[in-house]
Amino acid sequence: MMHVIQAPALAHIQDLGRFGLRRFGVGHAGAMDTLSLRAGNLLLCNPENAPAIEITLGGLTVSFEHDTPFCITGAVYEAELDGEPVYSYWRYTARRGQTLKLIRAVQGMYGYLCVYGGFDVPEVFGSRSTDLKAAFGGFQGRRLQEGDSIPLNIRGAEAKRVGIAPPTPSHRIRAVPSSEYAAFTRHSHSLLWQNAWTLQSNSNRMGYRFEGAELTTAEPLEMLSHAVQFGTIQVPPSGKPIILMADAQTTGGYPKIASVVAADLGRLAQIRFGSKIFFQTASMQDAAHLLKQNQIYLNQIKRIAENAR
């Protein structure tokens, strides 16, 4: 069991999300930065889809009822285990009764507290992720609160300390032109790829809103609602792009100018409010190659973790 002593405004259980249910109106949910979640689980020799706690910016304080290997990935945190420094992307073992404090994120937006074996929460529609809008999944379908006690799948374990370097952050986001790309003016095409875009503070797990130039279609464009997904870049009447994120709706009616490649969704998720990004055009072949590069990175983590068992 792990006990929550102090919780930030937004901390909840997530795995890699729900798949194949969008046609029924069930959202994807899941970790905003799946690469970091997978990395944390592999560092603990867990299945990549083991549920972890996703923390947005704020601090989290927990105590452990049993010896428990853990690690923190995603956002780089200032953290302490009984007052001793804990570093992101390192595997540690918390002893029974010890207190782990994630004080603040010094880099990035979303941190992941992974534990050996994952958290023991019910599977709903094929996933243990929390759907905050529909209030199901995760721990009682809600964010974590002070006083919560979360069961662990494995009680009483130990692992050797091992770590890797955190990924280098980047504000260059690769995207593939989408189905309505040709409906936008050539000037809008140039603006999309050449301008800086600033992440607005009203962004969240549903969508990232950006301030910058105004993107326009060559002719007024009215569309019926159609399928959208994590990474779709929609352009509403304001002309300011919105990138749909993990908790996005399943359909949308705004024209789609591009889609962020899957390999860069975690990089995008870690951008902080007020920071600027730059879009870089990519092909489908580029997108597939980038996914392979991510897999090479994960395979390296798996080898390092298993060799240190």
Short mmCIF file of C-alpha atoms in Angstrom, two decimals:
data_model
loop_
_atom_site.label_atom_id
_atom_site.label_comp_id
_atom_site.label_asym_id
_atom_site.label_seq_id
_atom_site.Cartn_x
_atom_site.Cartn_y
_atom_site.Cartn_z
CA MET A 1 0.00 0.00 0.00
CA MET A 2 1.12 3.55 -0.72
CA HIS A 3 -0.40 6.39 1.31
CA VAL A 4 -0.93 9.90 -0.06
CA ILE A 5 0.14 12.50 2.50
CA GLN A 6 -0.10 15.55 0.24
CA ALA A 7 -1.42 15.79 -3.32
CA PRO A 8 -1.18 18.56 -5.92
CA ALA A 9 -4.17 19.89 -7.84
CA LEU A 10 -3.75 17.23 -10.49
CA ALA A 11 -2.30 13.77 -9.82
CA HIS A 12 -3.98 10.60 -11.04
CA ILE A 13 -3.35 7.05 -12.24
CA GLN A 14 -2.55 6.57 -15.93
CA ASP A 15 -1.27 3.79 -18.17
CA LEU A 16 -0.92 3.92 -21.97
CA GLY A 17 -4.64 4.58 -22.46
CA ARG A 18 -7.68 3.01 -24.11
CA PHE A 19 -7.63 1.81 -27.69
CA GLY A 20 -10.32 0.85 -30.20
CA LEU A 21 -13.22 2.52 -28.36
CA ARG A 22 -13.34 5.99 -29.89
CA ARG A 23 -16.14 4.92 -32.25
CA PHE A 24 -18.26 4.42 -29.11
CA GLY A 25 -17.37 7.87 -27.79
CA VAL A 26 -14.90 6.55 -25.20
CA GLY A 27 -11.81 8.74 -25.07
CA HIS A 28 -8.19 7.62 -25.13
CA ALA A 29 -7.06 9.04 -21.74
CA GLY A 30 -3.67 7.62 -20.73
CA ALA A 31 -0.35 9.30 -20.02
CA MET A 32 0.34 12.62 -21.71
CA ASP A 33 3.96 11.52 -22.19
CA THR A 34 3.79 7.81 -22.97
CA LEU A 35 7.50 7.60 -23.78
CA SER A 36 8.37 8.69 -20.23
CA LEU A 37 5.84 6.29 -18.71
CA ARG A 38 7.24 3.41 -20.74
CA ALA A 39 10.80 4.41 -19.78
CA GLY A 40 9.91 4.44 -16.08
CA ASN A 41 8.27 1.06 -16.24
CA LEU A 42 11.18 -0.49 -18.12
CA LEU A 43 13.62 0.96 -15.58
CA LEU A 44 11.69 -1.06 -12.96
CA CYS A 45 11.46 -4.16 -15.21
CA ASN A 46 7.68 -3.68 -15.36
CA PRO A 47 5.43 -4.21 -18.38
CA GLU A 48 5.45 -0.94 -20.36
CA ASN A 49 1.72 -0.48 -19.72
CA ALA A 50 1.88 -0.75 -15.90
CA PRO A 51 -0.18 2.06 -14.29
CA ALA A 52 1.72 4.94 -12.67
CA ILE A 53 0.85 8.28 -11.08
CA GLU A 54 0.94 11.26 -13.44
CA ILE A 55 1.68 14.53 -11.62
CA THR A 56 1.16 17.94 -13.25
CA LEU A 57 3.80 20.44 -12.07
CA GLY A 58 2.88 20.44 -8.37
CA GLY A 59 4.35 18.42 -5.53
CA LEU A 60 3.28 15.02 -4.21
CA THR A 61 4.15 13.41 -0.86
CA VAL A 62 3.59 9.70 -0.23
CA SER A 63 4.67 7.03 2.26
CA PHE A 64 5.24 3.33 1.68
CA GLU A 65 3.81 0.50 3.75
CA HIS A 66 6.27 -2.03 2.28
CA ASP A 67 9.74 -1.95 0.70
CA THR A 68 9.03 -0.69 -2.83
CA PRO A 69 11.31 0.01 -5.81
CA PHE A 70 10.27 3.20 -7.62
CA CYS A 71 11.44 5.83 -10.09
CA ILE A 72 10.37 9.27 -11.33
CA THR A 73 10.38 10.01 -15.06
CA GLY A 74 8.94 12.66 -17.39
CA ALA A 75 9.32 16.09 -15.84
CA VAL A 76 12.61 16.43 -13.95
CA TYR A 77 11.72 16.80 -10.27
CA GLU A 78 13.40 18.08 -7.15
CA ALA A 79 12.59 15.16 -4.83
CA GLU A 80 13.59 13.63 -1.50
CA LEU A 81 13.28 10.25 0.18
CA ASP A 82 13.34 10.85 3.94
CA GLY A 83 15.25 14.07 3.29
CA GLU A 84 17.85 12.51 0.97
CA PRO A 85 17.94 13.69 -2.68
CA VAL A 86 16.22 11.53 -5.28
CA TYR A 87 17.01 12.04 -8.97
CA SER A 88 14.70 11.60 -11.94
CA TYR A 89 15.34 8.59 -14.17
CA TRP A 90 17.01 6.66 -11.34
CA ARG A 91 15.66 3.50 -9.74
CA TYR A 92 15.51 3.50 -5.93
CA THR A 93 14.03 1.28 -3.22
CA ALA A 94 11.86 2.98 -0.61
CA ARG A 95 11.92 1.14 2.72
CA ARG A 96 8.83 0.43 4.76
CA GLY A 97 7.66 3.64 6.44
CA GLN A 98 9.79 5.97 4.34
CA THR A 99 8.35 9.19 2.88
CA LEU A 100 8.91 10.31 -0.70
CA LYS A 101 8.41 13.98 -1.45
CA LEU A 102 8.23 15.31 -5.01
CA ILE A 103 8.78 18.98 -4.27
CA ARG A 104 8.55 20.67 -7.65
CA ALA A 105 9.16 20.10 -11.34
CA VAL A 106 12.28 21.98 -12.43
CA GLN A 107 11.87 20.99 -16.08
CA GLY A 108 8.81 19.79 -17.98
CA MET A 109 5.11 19.56 -17.13
CA TYR A 110 4.15 15.94 -16.43
CA GLY A 111 6.00 13.65 -14.05
CA TYR A 112 5.46 9.91 -13.56
CA LEU A 113 5.87 8.08 -10.27
CA CYS A 114 6.29 4.44 -11.25
CA VAL A 115 6.47 1.60 -8.72
CA TYR A 116 7.64 -1.98 -9.10
CA GLY A 117 4.70 -4.04 -10.36
CA GLY A 118 2.48 -0.99 -10.88
CA PHE A 119 -0.56 0.12 -8.90
CA ASP A 120 -3.36 -2.37 -8.24
CA VAL A 121 -6.40 -0.54 -9.61
CA PRO A 122 -9.30 -2.04 -11.59
CA GLU A 123 -9.22 -2.31 -15.37
CA VAL A 124 -12.08 -0.42 -17.06
CA PHE A 125 -12.61 -0.79 -20.82
CA GLY A 126 -9.21 -2.42 -21.20
CA SER A 127 -7.20 0.20 -19.31
CA ARG A 128 -6.42 1.38 -15.79
CA SER A 129 -6.18 5.02 -16.87
CA THR A 130 -8.25 7.70 -15.18
CA ASP A 131 -10.80 9.36 -17.46
CA LEU A 132 -11.33 12.59 -15.53
CA LYS A 133 -14.21 13.81 -17.73
CA ALA A 134 -16.23 10.59 -17.44
CA ALA A 135 -15.04 9.87 -13.87
CA PHE A 136 -14.02 6.24 -14.30
CA GLY A 137 -10.81 4.24 -14.24
CA GLY A 138 -7.69 4.84 -12.19
CA PHE A 139 -8.28 5.27 -8.46
CA GLN A 140 -12.05 5.70 -8.02
CA GLY A 141 -12.27 7.65 -11.29
CA ARG A 142 -10.75 10.81 -9.82
CA ARG A 143 -7.58 12.69 -8.99
CA LEU A 144 -5.63 11.63 -5.92
CA GLN A 145 -6.32 13.33 -2.59
CA GLU A 146 -4.71 13.55 0.81
CA GLY A 147 -5.54 10.41 2.80
CA ASP A 148 -5.85 8.06 -0.18
CA SER A 149 -4.26 4.62 0.18
CA ILE A 150 -3.40 3.02 -3.15
CA PRO A 151 -2.75 -0.72 -3.31
CA LEU A 152 0.35 -2.03 -5.07
CA ASN A 153 0.51 -5.16 -7.22
CA ILE A 154 3.73 -6.31 -5.51
CA ARG A 155 4.39 -5.84 -1.79
CA GLY A 156 7.86 -6.05 -0.33
CA ALA A 157 10.57 -5.98 -3.00
CA GLU A 158 14.04 -4.60 -3.56
CA ALA A 159 16.02 -3.52 -6.62
CA LYS A 160 19.57 -2.32 -7.20
CA ARG A 161 20.00 1.38 -7.83
CA VAL A 162 20.50 2.24 -11.49
CA GLY A 163 19.82 5.29 -13.63
CA ILE A 164 19.96 6.85 -17.06
CA ALA A 165 20.28 10.42 -18.33
CA PRO A 166 16.94 12.24 -18.79
CA PRO A 167 16.01 12.91 -22.44
CA THR A 168 17.16 16.23 -23.86
CA PRO A 169 14.14 18.57 -24.13
CA SER A 170 13.31 20.04 -27.53
CA HIS A 171 10.82 22.67 -28.66
CA ARG A 172 10.86 21.51 -32.29
CA ILE A 173 7.73 19.45 -32.95
CA ARG A 174 7.43 17.38 -36.12
CA ALA A 175 4.06 17.16 -37.85
CA VAL A 176 2.55 15.61 -40.98
CA PRO A 177 0.21 17.74 -43.16
CA SER A 178 -3.38 16.61 -42.62
CA SER A 179 -6.51 16.15 -44.72
CA GLU A 180 -7.52 19.84 -44.92
CA TYR A 181 -3.97 21.16 -45.32
CA ALA A 182 -4.58 22.11 -48.96
CA ALA A 183 -7.64 24.18 -47.96
CA PHE A 184 -5.41 26.68 -46.12
CA THR A 185 -3.71 29.55 -47.92
CA ARG A 186 -0.08 29.25 -48.96
CA HIS A 187 0.66 32.10 -46.58
CA SER A 188 -0.84 30.04 -43.74
CA HIS A 189 1.37 27.11 -44.73
CA SER A 190 4.42 29.35 -44.42
CA LEU A 191 3.24 30.72 -41.08
CA LEU A 192 2.68 27.23 -39.67
CA TRP A 193 6.19 26.00 -40.43
CA GLN A 194 8.19 29.21 -39.99
CA ASN A 195 6.61 30.99 -37.00
CA ALA A 196 7.07 30.40 -33.29
CA TRP A 197 3.93 29.36 -31.38
CA THR A 198 3.41 30.13 -27.68
CA LEU A 199 1.59 27.65 -25.41
CA GLN A 200 -1.28 29.37 -23.61
CA SER A 201 -2.10 28.91 -19.92
CA ASN A 202 -5.66 27.74 -20.70
CA SER A 203 -4.22 24.53 -22.17
CA ASN A 204 -4.86 21.19 -20.47
CA ARG A 205 -5.05 17.43 -21.02
CA MET A 206 -7.81 17.97 -23.59
CA GLY A 207 -6.00 20.43 -25.82
CA TYR A 208 -2.94 22.66 -26.12
CA ARG A 209 -3.83 26.14 -27.36
CA PHE A 210 -1.23 28.28 -29.10
CA GLU A 211 -0.86 31.99 -29.67
CA GLY A 212 0.85 33.24 -32.81
CA ALA A 213 -0.08 34.14 -36.35
CA GLU A 214 -3.61 33.63 -37.68
CA LEU A 215 -4.08 30.64 -39.99
CA THR A 216 -6.84 30.96 -42.58
CA THR A 217 -8.45 28.81 -45.25
CA ALA A 218 -8.59 30.04 -48.85
CA GLU A 219 -12.41 29.82 -48.76
CA PRO A 220 -14.89 29.58 -45.88
CA LEU A 221 -14.96 25.95 -44.80
CA GLU A 222 -17.89 24.30 -43.04
CA MET A 223 -17.41 20.70 -41.96
CA LEU A 224 -19.42 17.95 -40.33
CA SER A 225 -17.94 16.48 -37.18
CA HIS A 226 -15.30 13.87 -37.99
CA ALA A 227 -12.83 11.64 -36.21
CA VAL A 228 -9.88 13.25 -34.43
CA GLN A 229 -7.11 11.88 -32.23
CA PHE A 230 -4.25 12.71 -29.88
CA GLY A 231 -1.94 14.98 -31.91
CA THR A 232 -4.49 16.38 -34.38
CA ILE A 233 -3.89 20.10 -35.04
CA GLN A 234 -7.24 21.83 -35.50
CA VAL A 235 -7.74 25.44 -36.54
CA PRO A 236 -10.90 27.09 -35.10
CA PRO A 237 -12.37 30.36 -36.49
CA SER A 238 -9.86 32.36 -34.41
CA GLY A 239 -7.09 31.02 -36.64
CA LYS A 240 -5.05 29.97 -33.59
CA PRO A 241 -4.17 26.26 -33.66
CA ILE A 242 -5.27 23.77 -31.00
CA ILE A 243 -3.47 20.45 -30.64
CA LEU A 244 -5.72 17.72 -29.27
CA MET A 245 -4.13 15.88 -26.34
CA ALA A 246 -4.73 12.67 -24.36
CA ASP A 247 -8.19 13.60 -23.00
CA ALA A 248 -9.47 15.09 -26.27
CA GLN A 249 -12.97 14.48 -27.56
CA THR A 250 -13.45 11.71 -30.13
CA THR A 251 -14.85 13.95 -32.90
CA GLY A 252 -14.35 17.54 -34.01
CA GLY A 253 -15.61 19.93 -36.66
CA TYR A 254 -12.67 22.29 -37.22
CA PRO A 255 -10.37 21.85 -40.23
CA LYS A 256 -7.21 19.86 -39.55
CA ILE A 257 -4.02 21.42 -40.87
CA ALA A 258 -1.57 18.79 -39.59
CA SER A 259 -0.98 16.03 -37.04
CA VAL A 260 1.95 15.79 -34.63
CA VAL A 261 3.94 12.60 -35.20
CA ALA A 262 3.37 10.02 -32.48
CA ALA A 263 7.04 10.01 -31.48
CA ASP A 264 6.90 13.72 -30.56
CA LEU A 265 3.70 13.71 -28.48
CA GLY A 266 5.62 13.26 -25.23
CA ARG A 267 8.04 16.04 -26.19
CA LEU A 268 5.03 18.29 -26.88
CA ALA A 269 3.33 17.36 -23.59
CA GLN A 270 6.35 18.53 -21.58
CA ILE A 271 6.25 22.09 -23.00
CA ARG A 272 5.45 24.62 -20.27
CA PHE A 273 2.91 27.45 -20.41
CA GLY A 274 4.42 30.51 -22.08
CA SER A 275 7.09 28.50 -23.90
CA LYS A 276 7.46 28.62 -27.66
CA ILE A 277 7.51 25.71 -30.09
CA PHE A 278 8.35 25.41 -33.77
CA PHE A 279 6.66 22.99 -36.14
CA GLN A 280 8.76 21.02 -38.60
CA THR A 281 7.17 19.27 -41.56
CA ALA A 282 7.50 15.49 -41.65
CA SER A 283 6.38 12.67 -43.93
CA MET A 284 4.72 9.41 -42.95
CA GLN A 285 8.09 7.72 -43.53
CA ASP A 286 9.72 10.21 -41.15
CA ALA A 287 7.05 9.48 -38.54
CA ALA A 288 7.69 5.73 -38.77
CA HIS A 289 11.47 6.24 -38.52
CA LEU A 290 11.08 8.43 -35.41
CA LEU A 291 8.98 5.73 -33.72
CA LYS A 292 11.76 3.24 -34.43
CA GLN A 293 14.26 5.62 -32.81
CA ASN A 294 12.06 5.82 -29.71
CA GLN A 295 11.95 2.03 -29.58
CA ILE A 296 15.76 1.84 -29.75
CA TYR A 297 15.90 4.22 -26.77
CA LEU A 298 13.46 2.05 -24.80
CA ASN A 299 15.35 -1.13 -25.67
CA GLN A 300 18.52 0.44 -24.26
CA ILE A 301 16.73 1.24 -20.99
CA LYS A 302 15.42 -2.31 -20.77
CA ARG A 303 18.92 -3.76 -21.18
CA ILE A 304 20.41 -1.40 -18.57
CA ALA A 305 17.65 -2.19 -16.05
CA GLU A 306 17.78 -5.95 -16.52
CA ASN A 307 21.58 -6.05 -16.31
CA ALA A 308 21.38 -4.28 -12.94
CA ARG A 309 18.81 -6.60 -11.35
#
